[in-house]
Structure formats: C-alpha cells, structure tokens
mmCIF file of C-alpha atoms in Angstrom:
data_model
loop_
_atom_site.group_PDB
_atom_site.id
_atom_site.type_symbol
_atom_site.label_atom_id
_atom_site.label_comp_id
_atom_site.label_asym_id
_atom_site.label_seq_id
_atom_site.Cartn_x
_atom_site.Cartn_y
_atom_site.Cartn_z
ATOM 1 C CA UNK A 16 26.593 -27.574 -32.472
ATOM 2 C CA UNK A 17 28.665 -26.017 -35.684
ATOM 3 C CA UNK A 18 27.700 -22.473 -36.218
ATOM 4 C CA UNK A 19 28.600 -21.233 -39.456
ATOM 5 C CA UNK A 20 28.296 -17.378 -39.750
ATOM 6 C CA UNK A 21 27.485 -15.835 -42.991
ATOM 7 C CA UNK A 22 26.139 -12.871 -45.237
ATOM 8 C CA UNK A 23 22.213 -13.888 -45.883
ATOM 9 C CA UNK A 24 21.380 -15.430 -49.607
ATOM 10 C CA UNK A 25 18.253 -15.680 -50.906
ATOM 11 C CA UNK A 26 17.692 -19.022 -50.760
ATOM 12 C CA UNK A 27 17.786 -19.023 -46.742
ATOM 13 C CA UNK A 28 14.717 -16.169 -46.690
ATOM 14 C CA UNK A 29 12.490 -18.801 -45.982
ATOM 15 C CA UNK A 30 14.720 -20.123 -42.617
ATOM 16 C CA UNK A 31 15.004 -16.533 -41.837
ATOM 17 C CA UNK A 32 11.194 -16.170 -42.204
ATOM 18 C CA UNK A 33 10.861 -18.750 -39.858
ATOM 19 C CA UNK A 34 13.342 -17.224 -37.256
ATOM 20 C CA UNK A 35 11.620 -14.127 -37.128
ATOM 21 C CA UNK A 36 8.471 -15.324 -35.603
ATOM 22 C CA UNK A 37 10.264 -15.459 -32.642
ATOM 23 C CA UNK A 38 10.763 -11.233 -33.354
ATOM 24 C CA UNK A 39 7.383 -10.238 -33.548
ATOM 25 C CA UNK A 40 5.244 -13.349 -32.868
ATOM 26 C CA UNK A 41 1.710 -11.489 -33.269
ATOM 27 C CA UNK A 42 3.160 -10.665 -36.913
ATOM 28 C CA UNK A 43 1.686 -12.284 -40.163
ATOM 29 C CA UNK A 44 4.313 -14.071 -41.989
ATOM 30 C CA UNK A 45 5.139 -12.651 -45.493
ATOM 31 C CA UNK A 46 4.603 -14.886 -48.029
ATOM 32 C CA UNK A 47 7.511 -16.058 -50.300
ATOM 33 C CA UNK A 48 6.327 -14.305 -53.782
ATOM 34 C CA UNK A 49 6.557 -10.812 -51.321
ATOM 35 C CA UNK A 50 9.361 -12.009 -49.244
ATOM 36 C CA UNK A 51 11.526 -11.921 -52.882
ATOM 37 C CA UNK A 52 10.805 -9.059 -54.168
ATOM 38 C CA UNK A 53 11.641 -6.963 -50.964
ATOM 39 C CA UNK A 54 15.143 -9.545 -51.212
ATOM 40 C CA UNK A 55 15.141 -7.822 -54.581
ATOM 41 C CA UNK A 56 14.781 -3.988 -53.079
ATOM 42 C CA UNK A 57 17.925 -5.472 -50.394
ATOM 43 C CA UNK A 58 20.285 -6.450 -53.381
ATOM 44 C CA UNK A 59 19.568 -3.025 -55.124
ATOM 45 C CA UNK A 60 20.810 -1.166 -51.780
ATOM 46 C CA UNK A 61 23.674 -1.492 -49.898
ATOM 47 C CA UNK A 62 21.854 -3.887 -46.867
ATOM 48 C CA UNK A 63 23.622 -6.862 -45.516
ATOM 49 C CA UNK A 64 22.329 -9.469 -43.551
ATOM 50 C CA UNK A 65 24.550 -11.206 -41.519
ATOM 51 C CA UNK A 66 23.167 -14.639 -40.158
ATOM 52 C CA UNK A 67 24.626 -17.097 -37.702
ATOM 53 C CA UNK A 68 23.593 -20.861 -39.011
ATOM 54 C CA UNK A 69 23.337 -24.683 -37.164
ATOM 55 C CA UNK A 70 23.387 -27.294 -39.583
ATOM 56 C CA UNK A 71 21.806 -24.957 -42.292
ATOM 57 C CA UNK A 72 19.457 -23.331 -39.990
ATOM 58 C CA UNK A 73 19.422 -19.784 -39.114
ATOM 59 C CA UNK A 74 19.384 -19.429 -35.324
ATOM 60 C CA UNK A 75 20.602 -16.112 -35.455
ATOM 61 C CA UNK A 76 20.614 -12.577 -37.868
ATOM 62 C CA UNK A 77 20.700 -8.432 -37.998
ATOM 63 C CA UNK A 78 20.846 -6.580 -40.384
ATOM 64 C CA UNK A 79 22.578 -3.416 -41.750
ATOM 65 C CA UNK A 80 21.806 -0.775 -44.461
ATOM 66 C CA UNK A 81 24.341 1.941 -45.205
ATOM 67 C CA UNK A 82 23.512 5.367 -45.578
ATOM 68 C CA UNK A 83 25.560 7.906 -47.822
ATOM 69 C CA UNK A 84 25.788 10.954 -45.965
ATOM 70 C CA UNK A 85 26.662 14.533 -46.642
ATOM 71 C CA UNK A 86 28.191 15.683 -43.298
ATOM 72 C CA UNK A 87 30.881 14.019 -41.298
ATOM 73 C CA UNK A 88 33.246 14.809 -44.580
ATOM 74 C CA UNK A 89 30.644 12.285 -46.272
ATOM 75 C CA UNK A 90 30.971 9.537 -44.177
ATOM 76 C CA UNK A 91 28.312 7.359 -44.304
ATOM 77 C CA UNK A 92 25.942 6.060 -41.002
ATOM 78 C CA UNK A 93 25.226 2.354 -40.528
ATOM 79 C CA UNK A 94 22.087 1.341 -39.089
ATOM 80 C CA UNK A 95 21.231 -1.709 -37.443
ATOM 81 C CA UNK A 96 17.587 -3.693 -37.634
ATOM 82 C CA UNK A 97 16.307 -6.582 -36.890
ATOM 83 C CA UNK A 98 18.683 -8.306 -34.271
ATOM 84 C CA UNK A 99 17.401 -12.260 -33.334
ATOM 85 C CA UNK A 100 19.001 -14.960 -31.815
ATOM 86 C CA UNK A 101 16.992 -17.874 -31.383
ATOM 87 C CA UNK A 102 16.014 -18.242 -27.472
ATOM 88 C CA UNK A 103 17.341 -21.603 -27.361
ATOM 89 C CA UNK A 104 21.136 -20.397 -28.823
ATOM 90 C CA UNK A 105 21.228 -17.128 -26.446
ATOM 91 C CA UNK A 106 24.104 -16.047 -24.272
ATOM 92 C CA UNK A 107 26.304 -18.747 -26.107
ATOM 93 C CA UNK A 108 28.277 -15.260 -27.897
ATOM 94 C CA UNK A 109 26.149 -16.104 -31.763
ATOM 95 C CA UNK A 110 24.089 -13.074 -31.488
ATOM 96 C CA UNK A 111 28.010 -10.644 -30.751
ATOM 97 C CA UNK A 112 29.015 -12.500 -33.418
ATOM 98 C CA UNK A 113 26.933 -11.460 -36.205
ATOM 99 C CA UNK A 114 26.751 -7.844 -34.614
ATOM 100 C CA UNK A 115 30.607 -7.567 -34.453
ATOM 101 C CA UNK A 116 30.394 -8.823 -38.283
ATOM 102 C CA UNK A 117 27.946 -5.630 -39.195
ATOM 103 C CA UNK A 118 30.026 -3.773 -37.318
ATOM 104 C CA UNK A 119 33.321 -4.439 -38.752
ATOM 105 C CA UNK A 120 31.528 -4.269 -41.883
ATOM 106 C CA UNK A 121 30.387 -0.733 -41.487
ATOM 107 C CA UNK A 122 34.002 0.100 -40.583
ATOM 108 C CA UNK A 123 34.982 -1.720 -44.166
ATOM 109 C CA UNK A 124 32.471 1.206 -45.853
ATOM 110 C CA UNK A 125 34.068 3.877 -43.750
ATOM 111 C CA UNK A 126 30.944 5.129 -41.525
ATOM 112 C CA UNK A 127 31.281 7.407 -38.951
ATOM 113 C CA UNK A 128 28.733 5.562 -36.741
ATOM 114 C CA UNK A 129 25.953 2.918 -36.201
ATOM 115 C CA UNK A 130 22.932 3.216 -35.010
ATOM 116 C CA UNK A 131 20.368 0.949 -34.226
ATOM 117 C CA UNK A 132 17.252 1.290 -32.188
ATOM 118 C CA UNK A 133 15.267 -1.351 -29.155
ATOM 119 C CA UNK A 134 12.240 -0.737 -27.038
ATOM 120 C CA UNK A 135 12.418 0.816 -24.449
ATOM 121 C CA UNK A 136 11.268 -2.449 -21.938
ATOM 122 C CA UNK A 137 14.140 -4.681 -23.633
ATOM 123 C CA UNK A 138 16.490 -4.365 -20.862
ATOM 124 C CA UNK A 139 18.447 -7.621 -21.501
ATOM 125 C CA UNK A 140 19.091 -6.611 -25.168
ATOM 126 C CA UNK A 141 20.413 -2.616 -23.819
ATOM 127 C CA UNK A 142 22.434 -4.822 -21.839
ATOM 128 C CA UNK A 143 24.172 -6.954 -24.625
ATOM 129 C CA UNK A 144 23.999 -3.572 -26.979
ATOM 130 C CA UNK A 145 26.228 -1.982 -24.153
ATOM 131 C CA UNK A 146 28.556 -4.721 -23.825
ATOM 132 C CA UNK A 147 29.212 -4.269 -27.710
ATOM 133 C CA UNK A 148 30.044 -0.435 -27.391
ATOM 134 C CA UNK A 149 26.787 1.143 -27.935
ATOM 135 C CA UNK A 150 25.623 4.020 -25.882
ATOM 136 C CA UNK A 151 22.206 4.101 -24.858
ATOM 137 C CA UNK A 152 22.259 7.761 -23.532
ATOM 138 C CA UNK A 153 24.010 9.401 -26.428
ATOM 139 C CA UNK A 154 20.944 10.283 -28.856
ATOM 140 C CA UNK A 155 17.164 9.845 -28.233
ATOM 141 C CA UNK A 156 15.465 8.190 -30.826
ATOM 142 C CA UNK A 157 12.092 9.205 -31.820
ATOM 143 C CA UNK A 158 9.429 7.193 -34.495
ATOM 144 C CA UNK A 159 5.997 7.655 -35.751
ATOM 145 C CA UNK A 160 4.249 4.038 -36.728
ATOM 146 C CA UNK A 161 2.957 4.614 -39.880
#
C-alpha cells in the first residue's frame, strides 16, 4: 500500500466517479461530458477536493468550498461535503488524513469555522467527525431536498 494524498485534478474525475458509488449506491452515475463541466463550475469557485490515492486510485476524498462571509469581521466559513473512504481502506487513518488536509486548508483562508453535515443514522462517521474536533451538538442543521 503507498497512499499518496493530493488536491483532486481533473483527470482523476472519472476514479472519483467510480469511488462515489460506494456514497450513494442507488445514485445514477454522471456521465463524463456533465461530470466536466460541473469540474468547470469547481475551478471557477474556491472548492478543493482533497483525495487520498493507491497506486493512482482514489480510495479516499471530501471536499471543501469556502464561503466569503460578512460577519465574524469577514471571516469566511468552510464547509465540508462529500466525505468517502473506500470500505476496504477504512480505519487505516486515510479518511483523517484528507479531512485534516481541508481543515488545515480552511485555516490557510482564515475561516472562522467548518461545517459539514451526516445523517442522522451514520453513527460510525459522528464518531470519526468527533474524534477530528467537530461538535455534533453545537448547531442543528436543517435541509429541504429539492
């Protein structure tokens, strides 16, 4: 095993594609004419993905966006999505990795906070969210599904 850990490039969309399966299994895979131009919406923002690779596969990613903010003497707010591991690469520290990377990088762009959100019945993740500082009884989140 040599796990490289990395910011996301385009041409790995298509291992990351593949990855996410494992996210939302019921989901329809995007196809690769769609899956570039939302990588073209991610350049034009200020989103990072930050991916944990074996041999040139992606076993492991999250992602952040920054968000410019006028309180907190405009400091902005990180927010967390997306957070994978491959099942057979869990509890070997790859998935703190890459969240300690978008973490230090939200430090690097001087936000106040991140955020990220996980359903409710995903005990094992609040678990490993915990153990990276999160608090899961600070804030409440709330979502419509549009």
């Amino acid at each position: 095993m040599s796990i490289e850990y990395c910011i996301l490039k385009e041409d790995e969309l298509s291992s990351l594609l593949e990855l996410y399966k494992q996210l939302h299994p019921n989901d329809e895979i995007i196809n690769e004419m769609t899956a570039k131009n939302i990588w073209g919406n991610i350049k034009a923002q200020d989103i990072k993905y930050f991916a944990a690779k074996d041999n040139g596969k992606i076993i492991a990613a999250c992602y952040i966006c920054i968000i410019p903010n006028f309180t907190r003497n405009g400091r902005s707010i990180g927010l967390i999505e997306n957070v994978i591991t491959s099942k057979e690469y869990r509890k070997k520290g790859i998935g703190k990795k890459i969240m300690e990377n978008a973490i230090q990088y939200a430090k690097e762009q001087n936000c106040y906070k991140v955020l990220l959100q996980s359903g409710n019945e995903r005990t094992d993740a609040h678990e490993f969210y915990e153990s990276l500082g999160f608090n899961g009884e600070s804030k409440k989140a709330f979502e419509i599904r549009l």
